[in-house]
mmCIF file of C-alpha atoms in Angstrom:
data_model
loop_
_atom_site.group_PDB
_atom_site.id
_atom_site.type_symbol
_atom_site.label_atom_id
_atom_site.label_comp_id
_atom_site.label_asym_id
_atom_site.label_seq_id
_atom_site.Cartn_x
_atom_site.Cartn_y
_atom_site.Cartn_z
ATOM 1 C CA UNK A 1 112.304 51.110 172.126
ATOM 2 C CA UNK A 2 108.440 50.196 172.226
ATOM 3 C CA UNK A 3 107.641 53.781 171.554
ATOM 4 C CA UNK A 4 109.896 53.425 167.530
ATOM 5 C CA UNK A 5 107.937 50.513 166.720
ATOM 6 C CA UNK A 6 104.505 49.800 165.105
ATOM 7 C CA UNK A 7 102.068 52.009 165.394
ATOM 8 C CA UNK A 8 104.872 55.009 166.748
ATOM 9 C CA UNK A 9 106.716 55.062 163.861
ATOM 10 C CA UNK A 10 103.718 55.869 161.604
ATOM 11 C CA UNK A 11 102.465 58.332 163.762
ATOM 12 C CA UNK A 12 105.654 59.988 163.915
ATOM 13 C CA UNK A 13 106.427 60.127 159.928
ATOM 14 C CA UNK A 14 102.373 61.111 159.708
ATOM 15 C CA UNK A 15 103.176 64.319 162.173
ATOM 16 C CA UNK A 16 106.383 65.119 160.074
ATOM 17 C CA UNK A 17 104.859 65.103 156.942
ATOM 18 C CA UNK A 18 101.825 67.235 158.330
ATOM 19 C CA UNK A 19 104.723 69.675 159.629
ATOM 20 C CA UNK A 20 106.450 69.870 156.207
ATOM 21 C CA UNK A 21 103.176 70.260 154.338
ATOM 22 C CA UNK A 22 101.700 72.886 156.306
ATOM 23 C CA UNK A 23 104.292 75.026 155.466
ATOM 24 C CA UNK A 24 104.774 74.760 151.926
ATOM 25 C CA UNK A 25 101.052 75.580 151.774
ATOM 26 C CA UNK A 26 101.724 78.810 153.781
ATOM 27 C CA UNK A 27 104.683 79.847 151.857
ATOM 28 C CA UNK A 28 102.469 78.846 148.522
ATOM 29 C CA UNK A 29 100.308 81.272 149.905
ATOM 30 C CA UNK A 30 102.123 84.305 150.452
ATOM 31 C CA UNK A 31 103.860 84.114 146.953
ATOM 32 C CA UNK A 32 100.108 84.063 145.622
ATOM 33 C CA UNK A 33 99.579 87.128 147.548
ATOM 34 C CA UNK A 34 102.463 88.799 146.501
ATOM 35 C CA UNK A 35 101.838 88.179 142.730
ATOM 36 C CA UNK A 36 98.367 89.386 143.079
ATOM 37 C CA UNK A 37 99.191 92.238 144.968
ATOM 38 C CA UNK A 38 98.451 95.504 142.594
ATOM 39 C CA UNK A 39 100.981 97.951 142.441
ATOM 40 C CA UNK A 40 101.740 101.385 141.527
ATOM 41 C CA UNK A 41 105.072 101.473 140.215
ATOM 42 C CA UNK A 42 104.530 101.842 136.735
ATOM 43 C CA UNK A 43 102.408 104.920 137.316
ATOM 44 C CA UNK A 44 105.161 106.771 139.569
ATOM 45 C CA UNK A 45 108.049 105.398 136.590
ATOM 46 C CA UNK A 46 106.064 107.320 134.231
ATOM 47 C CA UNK A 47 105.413 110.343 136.699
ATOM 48 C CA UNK A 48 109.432 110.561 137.212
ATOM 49 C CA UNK A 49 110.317 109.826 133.780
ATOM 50 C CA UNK A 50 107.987 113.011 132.753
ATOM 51 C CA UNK A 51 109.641 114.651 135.184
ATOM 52 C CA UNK A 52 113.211 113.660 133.645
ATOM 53 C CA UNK A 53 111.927 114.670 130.179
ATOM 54 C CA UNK A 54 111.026 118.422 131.303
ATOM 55 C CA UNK A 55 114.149 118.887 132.871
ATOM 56 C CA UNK A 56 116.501 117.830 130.069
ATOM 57 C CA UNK A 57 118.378 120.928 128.542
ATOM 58 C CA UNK A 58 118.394 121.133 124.526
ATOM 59 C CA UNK A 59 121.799 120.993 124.523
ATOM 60 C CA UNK A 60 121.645 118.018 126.342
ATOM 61 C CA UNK A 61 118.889 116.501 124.084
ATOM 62 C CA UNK A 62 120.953 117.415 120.843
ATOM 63 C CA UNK A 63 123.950 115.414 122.119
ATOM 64 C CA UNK A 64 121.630 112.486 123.183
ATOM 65 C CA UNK A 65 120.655 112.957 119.316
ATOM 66 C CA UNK A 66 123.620 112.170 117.911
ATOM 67 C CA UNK A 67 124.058 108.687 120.187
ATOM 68 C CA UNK A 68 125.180 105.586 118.826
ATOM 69 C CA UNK A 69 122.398 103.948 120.797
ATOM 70 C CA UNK A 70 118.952 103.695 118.411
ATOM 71 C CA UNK A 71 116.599 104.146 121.615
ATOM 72 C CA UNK A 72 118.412 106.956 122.938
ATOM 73 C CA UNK A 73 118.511 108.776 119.780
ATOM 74 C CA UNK A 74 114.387 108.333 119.038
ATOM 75 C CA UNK A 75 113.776 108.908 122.551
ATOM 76 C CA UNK A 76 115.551 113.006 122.388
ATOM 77 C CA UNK A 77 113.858 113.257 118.798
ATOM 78 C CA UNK A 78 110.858 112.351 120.039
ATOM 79 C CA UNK A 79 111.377 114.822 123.442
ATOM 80 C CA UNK A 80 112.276 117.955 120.746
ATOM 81 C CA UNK A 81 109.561 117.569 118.406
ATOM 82 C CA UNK A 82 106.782 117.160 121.653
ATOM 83 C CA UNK A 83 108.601 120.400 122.681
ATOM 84 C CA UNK A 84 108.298 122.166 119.194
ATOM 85 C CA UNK A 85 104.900 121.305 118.242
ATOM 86 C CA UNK A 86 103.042 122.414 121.100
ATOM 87 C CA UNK A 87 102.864 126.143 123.261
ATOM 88 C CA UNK A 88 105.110 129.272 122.392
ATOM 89 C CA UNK A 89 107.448 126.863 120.493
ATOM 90 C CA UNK A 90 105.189 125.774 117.887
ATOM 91 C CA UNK A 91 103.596 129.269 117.676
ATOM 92 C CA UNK A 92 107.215 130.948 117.382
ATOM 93 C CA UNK A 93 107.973 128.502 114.315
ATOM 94 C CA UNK A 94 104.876 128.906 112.583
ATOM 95 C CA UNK A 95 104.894 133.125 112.475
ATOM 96 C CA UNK A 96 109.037 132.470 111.357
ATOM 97 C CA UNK A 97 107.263 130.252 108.422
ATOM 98 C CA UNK A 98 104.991 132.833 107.519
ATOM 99 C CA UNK A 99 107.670 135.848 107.608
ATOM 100 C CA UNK A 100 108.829 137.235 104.656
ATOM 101 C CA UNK A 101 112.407 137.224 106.205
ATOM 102 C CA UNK A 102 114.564 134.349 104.361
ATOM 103 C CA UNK A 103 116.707 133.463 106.611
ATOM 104 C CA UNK A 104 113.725 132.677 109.416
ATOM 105 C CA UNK A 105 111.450 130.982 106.956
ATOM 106 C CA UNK A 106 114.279 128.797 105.373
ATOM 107 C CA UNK A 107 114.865 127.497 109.253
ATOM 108 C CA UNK A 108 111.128 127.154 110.196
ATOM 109 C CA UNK A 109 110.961 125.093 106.886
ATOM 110 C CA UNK A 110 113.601 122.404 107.691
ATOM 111 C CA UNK A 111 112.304 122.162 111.003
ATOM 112 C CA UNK A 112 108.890 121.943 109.730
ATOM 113 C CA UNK A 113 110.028 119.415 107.160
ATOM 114 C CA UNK A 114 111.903 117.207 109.446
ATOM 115 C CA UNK A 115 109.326 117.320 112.590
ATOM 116 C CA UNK A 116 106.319 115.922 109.757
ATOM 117 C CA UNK A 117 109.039 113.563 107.212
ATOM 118 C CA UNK A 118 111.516 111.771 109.849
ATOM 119 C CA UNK A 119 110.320 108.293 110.364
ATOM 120 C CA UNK A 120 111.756 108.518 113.949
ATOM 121 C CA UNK A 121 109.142 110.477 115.354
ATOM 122 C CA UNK A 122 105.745 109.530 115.888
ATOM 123 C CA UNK A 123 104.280 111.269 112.950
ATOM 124 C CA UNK A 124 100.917 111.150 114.046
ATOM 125 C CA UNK A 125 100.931 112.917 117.391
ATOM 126 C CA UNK A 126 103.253 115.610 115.228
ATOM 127 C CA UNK A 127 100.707 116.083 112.814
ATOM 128 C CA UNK A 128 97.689 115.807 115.262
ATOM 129 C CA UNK A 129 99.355 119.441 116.714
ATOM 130 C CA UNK A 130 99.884 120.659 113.292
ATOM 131 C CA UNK A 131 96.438 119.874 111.763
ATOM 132 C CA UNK A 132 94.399 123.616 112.968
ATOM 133 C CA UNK A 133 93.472 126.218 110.714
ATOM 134 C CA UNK A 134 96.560 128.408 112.750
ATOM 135 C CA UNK A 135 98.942 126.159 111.415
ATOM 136 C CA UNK A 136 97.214 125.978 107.572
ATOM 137 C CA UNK A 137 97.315 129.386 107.568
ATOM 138 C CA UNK A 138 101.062 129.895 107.911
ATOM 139 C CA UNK A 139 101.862 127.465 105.321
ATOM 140 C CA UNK A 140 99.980 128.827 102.966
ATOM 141 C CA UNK A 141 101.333 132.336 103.694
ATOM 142 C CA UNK A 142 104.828 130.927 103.208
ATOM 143 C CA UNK A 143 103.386 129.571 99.815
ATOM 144 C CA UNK A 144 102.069 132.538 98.993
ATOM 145 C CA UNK A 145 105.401 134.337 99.640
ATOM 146 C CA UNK A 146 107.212 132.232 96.583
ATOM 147 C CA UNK A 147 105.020 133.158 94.427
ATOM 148 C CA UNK A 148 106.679 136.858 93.874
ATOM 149 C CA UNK A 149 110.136 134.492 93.642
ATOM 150 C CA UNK A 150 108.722 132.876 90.255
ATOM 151 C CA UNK A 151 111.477 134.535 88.158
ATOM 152 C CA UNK A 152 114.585 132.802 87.627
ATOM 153 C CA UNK A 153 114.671 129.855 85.479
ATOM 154 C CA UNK A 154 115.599 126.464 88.132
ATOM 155 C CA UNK A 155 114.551 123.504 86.079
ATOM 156 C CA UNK A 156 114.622 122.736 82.546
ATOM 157 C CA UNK A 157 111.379 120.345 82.249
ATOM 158 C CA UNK A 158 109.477 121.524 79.455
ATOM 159 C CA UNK A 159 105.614 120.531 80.996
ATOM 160 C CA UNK A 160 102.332 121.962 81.176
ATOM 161 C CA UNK A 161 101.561 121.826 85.274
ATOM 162 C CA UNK A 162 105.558 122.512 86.373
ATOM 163 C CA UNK A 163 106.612 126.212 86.248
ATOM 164 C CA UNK A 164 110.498 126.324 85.187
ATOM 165 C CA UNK A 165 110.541 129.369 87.633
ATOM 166 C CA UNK A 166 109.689 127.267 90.913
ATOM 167 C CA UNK A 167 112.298 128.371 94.081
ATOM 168 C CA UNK A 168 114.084 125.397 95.373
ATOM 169 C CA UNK A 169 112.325 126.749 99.011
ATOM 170 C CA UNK A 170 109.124 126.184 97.506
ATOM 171 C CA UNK A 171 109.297 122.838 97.308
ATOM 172 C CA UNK A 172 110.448 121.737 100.583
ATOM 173 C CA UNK A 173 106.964 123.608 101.100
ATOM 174 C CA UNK A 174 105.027 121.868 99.159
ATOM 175 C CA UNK A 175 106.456 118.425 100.590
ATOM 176 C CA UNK A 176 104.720 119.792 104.114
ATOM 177 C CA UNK A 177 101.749 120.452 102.557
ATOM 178 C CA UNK A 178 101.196 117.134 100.912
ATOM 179 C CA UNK A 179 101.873 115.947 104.336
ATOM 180 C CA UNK A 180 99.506 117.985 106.140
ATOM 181 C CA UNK A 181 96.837 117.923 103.528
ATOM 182 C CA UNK A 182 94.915 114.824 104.497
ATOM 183 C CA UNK A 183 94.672 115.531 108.093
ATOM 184 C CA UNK A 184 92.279 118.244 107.199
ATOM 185 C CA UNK A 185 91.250 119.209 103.994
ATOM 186 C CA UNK A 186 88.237 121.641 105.465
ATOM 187 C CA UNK A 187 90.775 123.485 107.819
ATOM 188 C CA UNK A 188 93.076 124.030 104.315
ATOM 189 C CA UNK A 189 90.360 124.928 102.593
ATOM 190 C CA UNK A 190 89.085 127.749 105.202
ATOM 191 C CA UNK A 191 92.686 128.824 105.322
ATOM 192 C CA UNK A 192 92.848 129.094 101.644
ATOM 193 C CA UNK A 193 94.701 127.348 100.126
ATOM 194 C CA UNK A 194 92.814 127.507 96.700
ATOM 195 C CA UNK A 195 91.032 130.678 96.578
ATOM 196 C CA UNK A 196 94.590 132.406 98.276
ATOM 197 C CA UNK A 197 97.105 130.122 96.889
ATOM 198 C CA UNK A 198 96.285 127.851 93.594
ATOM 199 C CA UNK A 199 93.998 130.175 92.154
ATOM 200 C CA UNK A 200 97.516 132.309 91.627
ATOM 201 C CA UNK A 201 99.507 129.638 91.353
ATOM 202 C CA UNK A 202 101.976 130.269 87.580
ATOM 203 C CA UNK A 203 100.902 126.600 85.981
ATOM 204 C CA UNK A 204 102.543 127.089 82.294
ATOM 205 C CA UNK A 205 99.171 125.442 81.239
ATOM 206 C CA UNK A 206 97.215 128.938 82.403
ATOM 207 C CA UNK A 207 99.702 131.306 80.964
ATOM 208 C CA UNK A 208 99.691 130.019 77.829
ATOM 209 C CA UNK A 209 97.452 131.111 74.548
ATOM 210 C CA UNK A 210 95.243 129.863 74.396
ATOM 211 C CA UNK A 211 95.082 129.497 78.100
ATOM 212 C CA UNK A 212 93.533 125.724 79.675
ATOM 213 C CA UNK A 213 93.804 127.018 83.230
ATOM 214 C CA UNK A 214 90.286 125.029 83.889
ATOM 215 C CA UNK A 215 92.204 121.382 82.777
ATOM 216 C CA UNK A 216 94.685 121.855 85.201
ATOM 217 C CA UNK A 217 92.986 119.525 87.101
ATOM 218 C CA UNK A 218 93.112 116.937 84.081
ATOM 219 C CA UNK A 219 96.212 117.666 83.181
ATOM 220 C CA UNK A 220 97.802 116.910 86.517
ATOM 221 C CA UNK A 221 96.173 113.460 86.638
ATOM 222 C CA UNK A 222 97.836 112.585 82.809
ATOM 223 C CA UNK A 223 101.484 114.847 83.710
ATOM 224 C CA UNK A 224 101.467 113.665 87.142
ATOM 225 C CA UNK A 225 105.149 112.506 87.060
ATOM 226 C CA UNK A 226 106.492 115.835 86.114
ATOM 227 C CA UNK A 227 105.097 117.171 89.347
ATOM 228 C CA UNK A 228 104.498 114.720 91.582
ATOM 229 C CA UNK A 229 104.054 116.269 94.708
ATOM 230 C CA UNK A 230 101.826 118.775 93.812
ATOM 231 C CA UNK A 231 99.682 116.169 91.806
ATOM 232 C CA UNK A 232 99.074 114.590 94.870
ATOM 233 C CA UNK A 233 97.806 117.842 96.582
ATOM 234 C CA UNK A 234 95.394 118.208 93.780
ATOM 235 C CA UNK A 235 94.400 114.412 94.020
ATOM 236 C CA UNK A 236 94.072 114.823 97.535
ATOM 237 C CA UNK A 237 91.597 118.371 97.105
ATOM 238 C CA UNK A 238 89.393 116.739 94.335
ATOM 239 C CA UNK A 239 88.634 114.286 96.347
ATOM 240 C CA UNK A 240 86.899 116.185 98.584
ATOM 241 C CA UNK A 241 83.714 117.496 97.992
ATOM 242 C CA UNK A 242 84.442 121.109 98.673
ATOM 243 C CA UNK A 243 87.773 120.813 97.017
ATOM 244 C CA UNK A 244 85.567 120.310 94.259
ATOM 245 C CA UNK A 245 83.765 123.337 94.282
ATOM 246 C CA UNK A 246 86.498 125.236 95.210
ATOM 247 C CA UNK A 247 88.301 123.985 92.419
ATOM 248 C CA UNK A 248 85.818 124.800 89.825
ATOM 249 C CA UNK A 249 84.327 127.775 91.449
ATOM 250 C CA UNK A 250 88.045 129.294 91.131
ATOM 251 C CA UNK A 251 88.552 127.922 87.339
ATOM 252 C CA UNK A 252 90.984 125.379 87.642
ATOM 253 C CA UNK A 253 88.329 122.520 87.075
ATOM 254 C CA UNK A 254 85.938 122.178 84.171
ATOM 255 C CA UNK A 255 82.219 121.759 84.783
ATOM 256 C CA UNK A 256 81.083 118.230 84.562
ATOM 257 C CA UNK A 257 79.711 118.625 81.325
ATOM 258 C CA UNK A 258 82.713 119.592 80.228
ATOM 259 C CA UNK A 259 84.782 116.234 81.947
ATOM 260 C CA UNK A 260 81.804 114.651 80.156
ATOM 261 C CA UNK A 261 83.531 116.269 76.543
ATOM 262 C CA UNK A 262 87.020 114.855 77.786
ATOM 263 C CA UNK A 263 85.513 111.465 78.399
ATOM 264 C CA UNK A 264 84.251 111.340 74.978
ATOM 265 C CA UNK A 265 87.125 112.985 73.041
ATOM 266 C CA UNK A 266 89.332 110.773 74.656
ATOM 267 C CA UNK A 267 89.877 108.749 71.371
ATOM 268 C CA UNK A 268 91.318 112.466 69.883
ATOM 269 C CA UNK A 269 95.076 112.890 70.195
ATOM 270 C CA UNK A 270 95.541 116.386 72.145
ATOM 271 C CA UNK A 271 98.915 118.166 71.211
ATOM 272 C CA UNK A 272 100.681 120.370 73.783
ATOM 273 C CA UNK A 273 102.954 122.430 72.438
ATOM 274 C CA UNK A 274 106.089 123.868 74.374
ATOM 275 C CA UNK A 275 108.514 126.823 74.268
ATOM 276 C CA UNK A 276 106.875 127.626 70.869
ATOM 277 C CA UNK A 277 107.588 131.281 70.679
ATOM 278 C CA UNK A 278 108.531 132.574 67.375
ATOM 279 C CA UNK A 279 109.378 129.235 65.964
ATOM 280 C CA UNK A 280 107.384 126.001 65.885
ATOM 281 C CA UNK A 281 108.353 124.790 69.245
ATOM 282 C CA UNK A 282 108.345 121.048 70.094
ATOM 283 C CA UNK A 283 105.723 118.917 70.424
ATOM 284 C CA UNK A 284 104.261 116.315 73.045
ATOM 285 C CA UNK A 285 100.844 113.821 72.886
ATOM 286 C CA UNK A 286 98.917 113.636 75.437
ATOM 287 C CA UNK A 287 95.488 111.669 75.438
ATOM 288 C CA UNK A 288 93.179 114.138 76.828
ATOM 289 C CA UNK A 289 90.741 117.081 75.542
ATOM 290 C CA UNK A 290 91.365 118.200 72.518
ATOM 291 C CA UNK A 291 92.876 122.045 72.497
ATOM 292 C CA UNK A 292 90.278 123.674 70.140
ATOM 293 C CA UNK A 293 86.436 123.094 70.732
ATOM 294 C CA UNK A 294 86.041 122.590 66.943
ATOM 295 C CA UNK A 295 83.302 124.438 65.345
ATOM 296 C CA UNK A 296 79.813 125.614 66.620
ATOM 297 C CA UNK A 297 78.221 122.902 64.846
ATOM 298 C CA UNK A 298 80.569 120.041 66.669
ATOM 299 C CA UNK A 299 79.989 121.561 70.072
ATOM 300 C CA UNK A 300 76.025 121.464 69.116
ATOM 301 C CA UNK A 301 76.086 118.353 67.928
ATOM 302 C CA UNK A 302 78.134 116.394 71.270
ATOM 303 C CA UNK A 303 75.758 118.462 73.242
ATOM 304 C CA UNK A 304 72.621 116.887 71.461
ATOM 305 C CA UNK A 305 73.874 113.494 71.941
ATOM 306 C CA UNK A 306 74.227 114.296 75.744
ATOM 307 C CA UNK A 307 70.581 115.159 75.457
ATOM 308 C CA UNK A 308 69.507 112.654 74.055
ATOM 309 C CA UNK A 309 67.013 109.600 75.315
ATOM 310 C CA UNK A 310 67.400 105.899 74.956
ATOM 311 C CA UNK A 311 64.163 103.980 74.889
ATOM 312 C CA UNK A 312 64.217 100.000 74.590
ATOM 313 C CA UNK A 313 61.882 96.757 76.231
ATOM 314 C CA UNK A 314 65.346 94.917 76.023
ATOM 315 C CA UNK A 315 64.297 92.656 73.363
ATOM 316 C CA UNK A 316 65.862 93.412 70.589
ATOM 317 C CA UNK A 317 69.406 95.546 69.733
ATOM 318 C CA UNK A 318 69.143 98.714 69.562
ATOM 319 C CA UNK A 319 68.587 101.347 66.763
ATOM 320 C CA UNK A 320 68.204 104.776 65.279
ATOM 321 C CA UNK A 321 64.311 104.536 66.309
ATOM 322 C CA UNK A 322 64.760 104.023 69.925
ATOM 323 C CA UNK A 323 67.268 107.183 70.066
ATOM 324 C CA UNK A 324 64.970 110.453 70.457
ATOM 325 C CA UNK A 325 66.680 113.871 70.542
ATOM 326 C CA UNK A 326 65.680 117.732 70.173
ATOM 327 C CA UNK A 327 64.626 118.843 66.809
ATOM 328 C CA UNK A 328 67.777 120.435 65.382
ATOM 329 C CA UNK A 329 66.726 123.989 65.849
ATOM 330 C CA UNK A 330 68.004 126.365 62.674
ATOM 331 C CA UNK A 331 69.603 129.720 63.765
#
């Protein structure tokens, strides 16, 4: 009984503690090892679920499509439209855009439309595979292809940028293109889409007589609603600096005297007249350059005022003797 009392008994709950303690420390231990521990399971996951992804039939992928489930259905549309834009695939769909055969362009088209438009996908790693001069190219052949199918009337809109003779293909078309556009205006420009494309493109404003083909420009920034989408291609162009000189260098932009004339005739009410063949036609305002030039002596005198020099210290308001011009020079 001597050995349970005093100085035993706290020896004994000392060594049972110590016991206890020791190992919670251990087993502390080998949880922090096992949290720290770096492992590779994540990278095989993603090695097996590639693996699952290449397997997958399409028919398989179009019925996971159609699921009920939201992250099944993005996950297939994601798998098809890898599949389409890249290899044989995408090649095969963009010489069916191109073709002249109806049937295989109207196909290529709503794929095209709905692999670039469908918020499901990831747009940008579509458009990052659809963004090379091969792909420009076909697009603007398949433009180029409605352009013989301007001949039946489709829309009633009386306007000067929107042909009533537009193909209802056409503008699932131009909806790509507007997509496309910003991605790489160089690679559309090297594939032509002005000098191929625009510079033949039937804008009522450049048939008519007299013809403004060089305000088209102007004229879609003031009718933009008329023709939205393809305002937005031509916003998009003359914003670049090469779109630019395309533009003008192909006539469908005035010189920048000329936007300089529109700037100041601004105040002038413009009249565009439509379907005014043997009777007056109707009329619409628009604020923008005036149709006729007025005379010879008008168009000298703006373009002595553009030539003219301001001199003033700042001092005082101006006047007519601060203003020197060119002597006006008789004929």
């Amino acid at each position: 009984m001597a050995l349970f009392s005093g100085d035993g008994v706290l020896w004994l709950c000392l060594g049972v503690s110590l016991f206890f303690a020791v190992r919670g420390i251990a087993t502390d231990l080998r949880q922090v090892v096992d949290l720290t521990e770096i492992k590779h399971v994540e990278k095989e996951d993603k090695i097996i679920s590639e693996g699952t992804e290449e397997a997958l039939k399409l028919d398989t992928l179009l019925k996971l499509s159609e699921s009920t489930s939201h992250d099944l259905r993005a996950a297939a549309l994601r798998i098809i439209s890898e599949r389409s834009t890249k290899g044989e695939t995408r090649d095969l769909l963009l010489e069916d855009l191109a073709c002249k055969d109806k049937a295989r362009q109207g196909r290529a088209l709503n794929a095209l439309h709905f692999l670039v438009s469908n918020r499901a996908l990831s747009r940008t790693s579509v458009c990052n595979r659809l963004r090379d001069l091969y792909t420009y190219t076909a697009l603007i052949n398949c433009l180029c292809n409605f352009l013989e199918e301007h001949v039946d009337q489709t829309t009633a809109t009386n306007s000067p940028i929107l042909p009533k003779t537009r193909p209802l293909g056409e503008r699932k078309a131009l909806s790509i293109m507007n997509i496309l556009l910003p991605e790489n205006v160089p690679g559309a420009l090297e594939a032509g889409i002005i000098s191929r494309w625009l510079c033949k493109y039937p804008f009522p404003c450049a048939l008519a007589q007299p013809s403004r083909r060089q305000d088209v420009v102007i004229l879609m920034k003031t009718w933009w609603s008329d023709d939205a989408v393809m305002s937005s291609i031509f916003t998009t162009l003359s914003s670049h600096p090469d779109g630019i000189k395309q533009l003008r260098k192909h006539g469908l932009m005035g010189s920048m005297i000329e936007e300089n004339d529109h700037d100041n005739d601004d105040a002038d009410s413009d009249v565009w007249m439509v379907d005014g063949d043997d009777t007056a036609g109707s009329f619409r305002r628009v604020s923008s350059r005036r149709l006729q030039e007025g005379s010879l002596e008008e168009q000298a005198l703006r373009r002595r005022r553009r030539e003219a020099m301001v001199l003033s210290d700042g001092g005082r308001p101006l006047g007519s003797d601060d203003i020197i011009q060119r002597p006006i020079q008789d004929d």
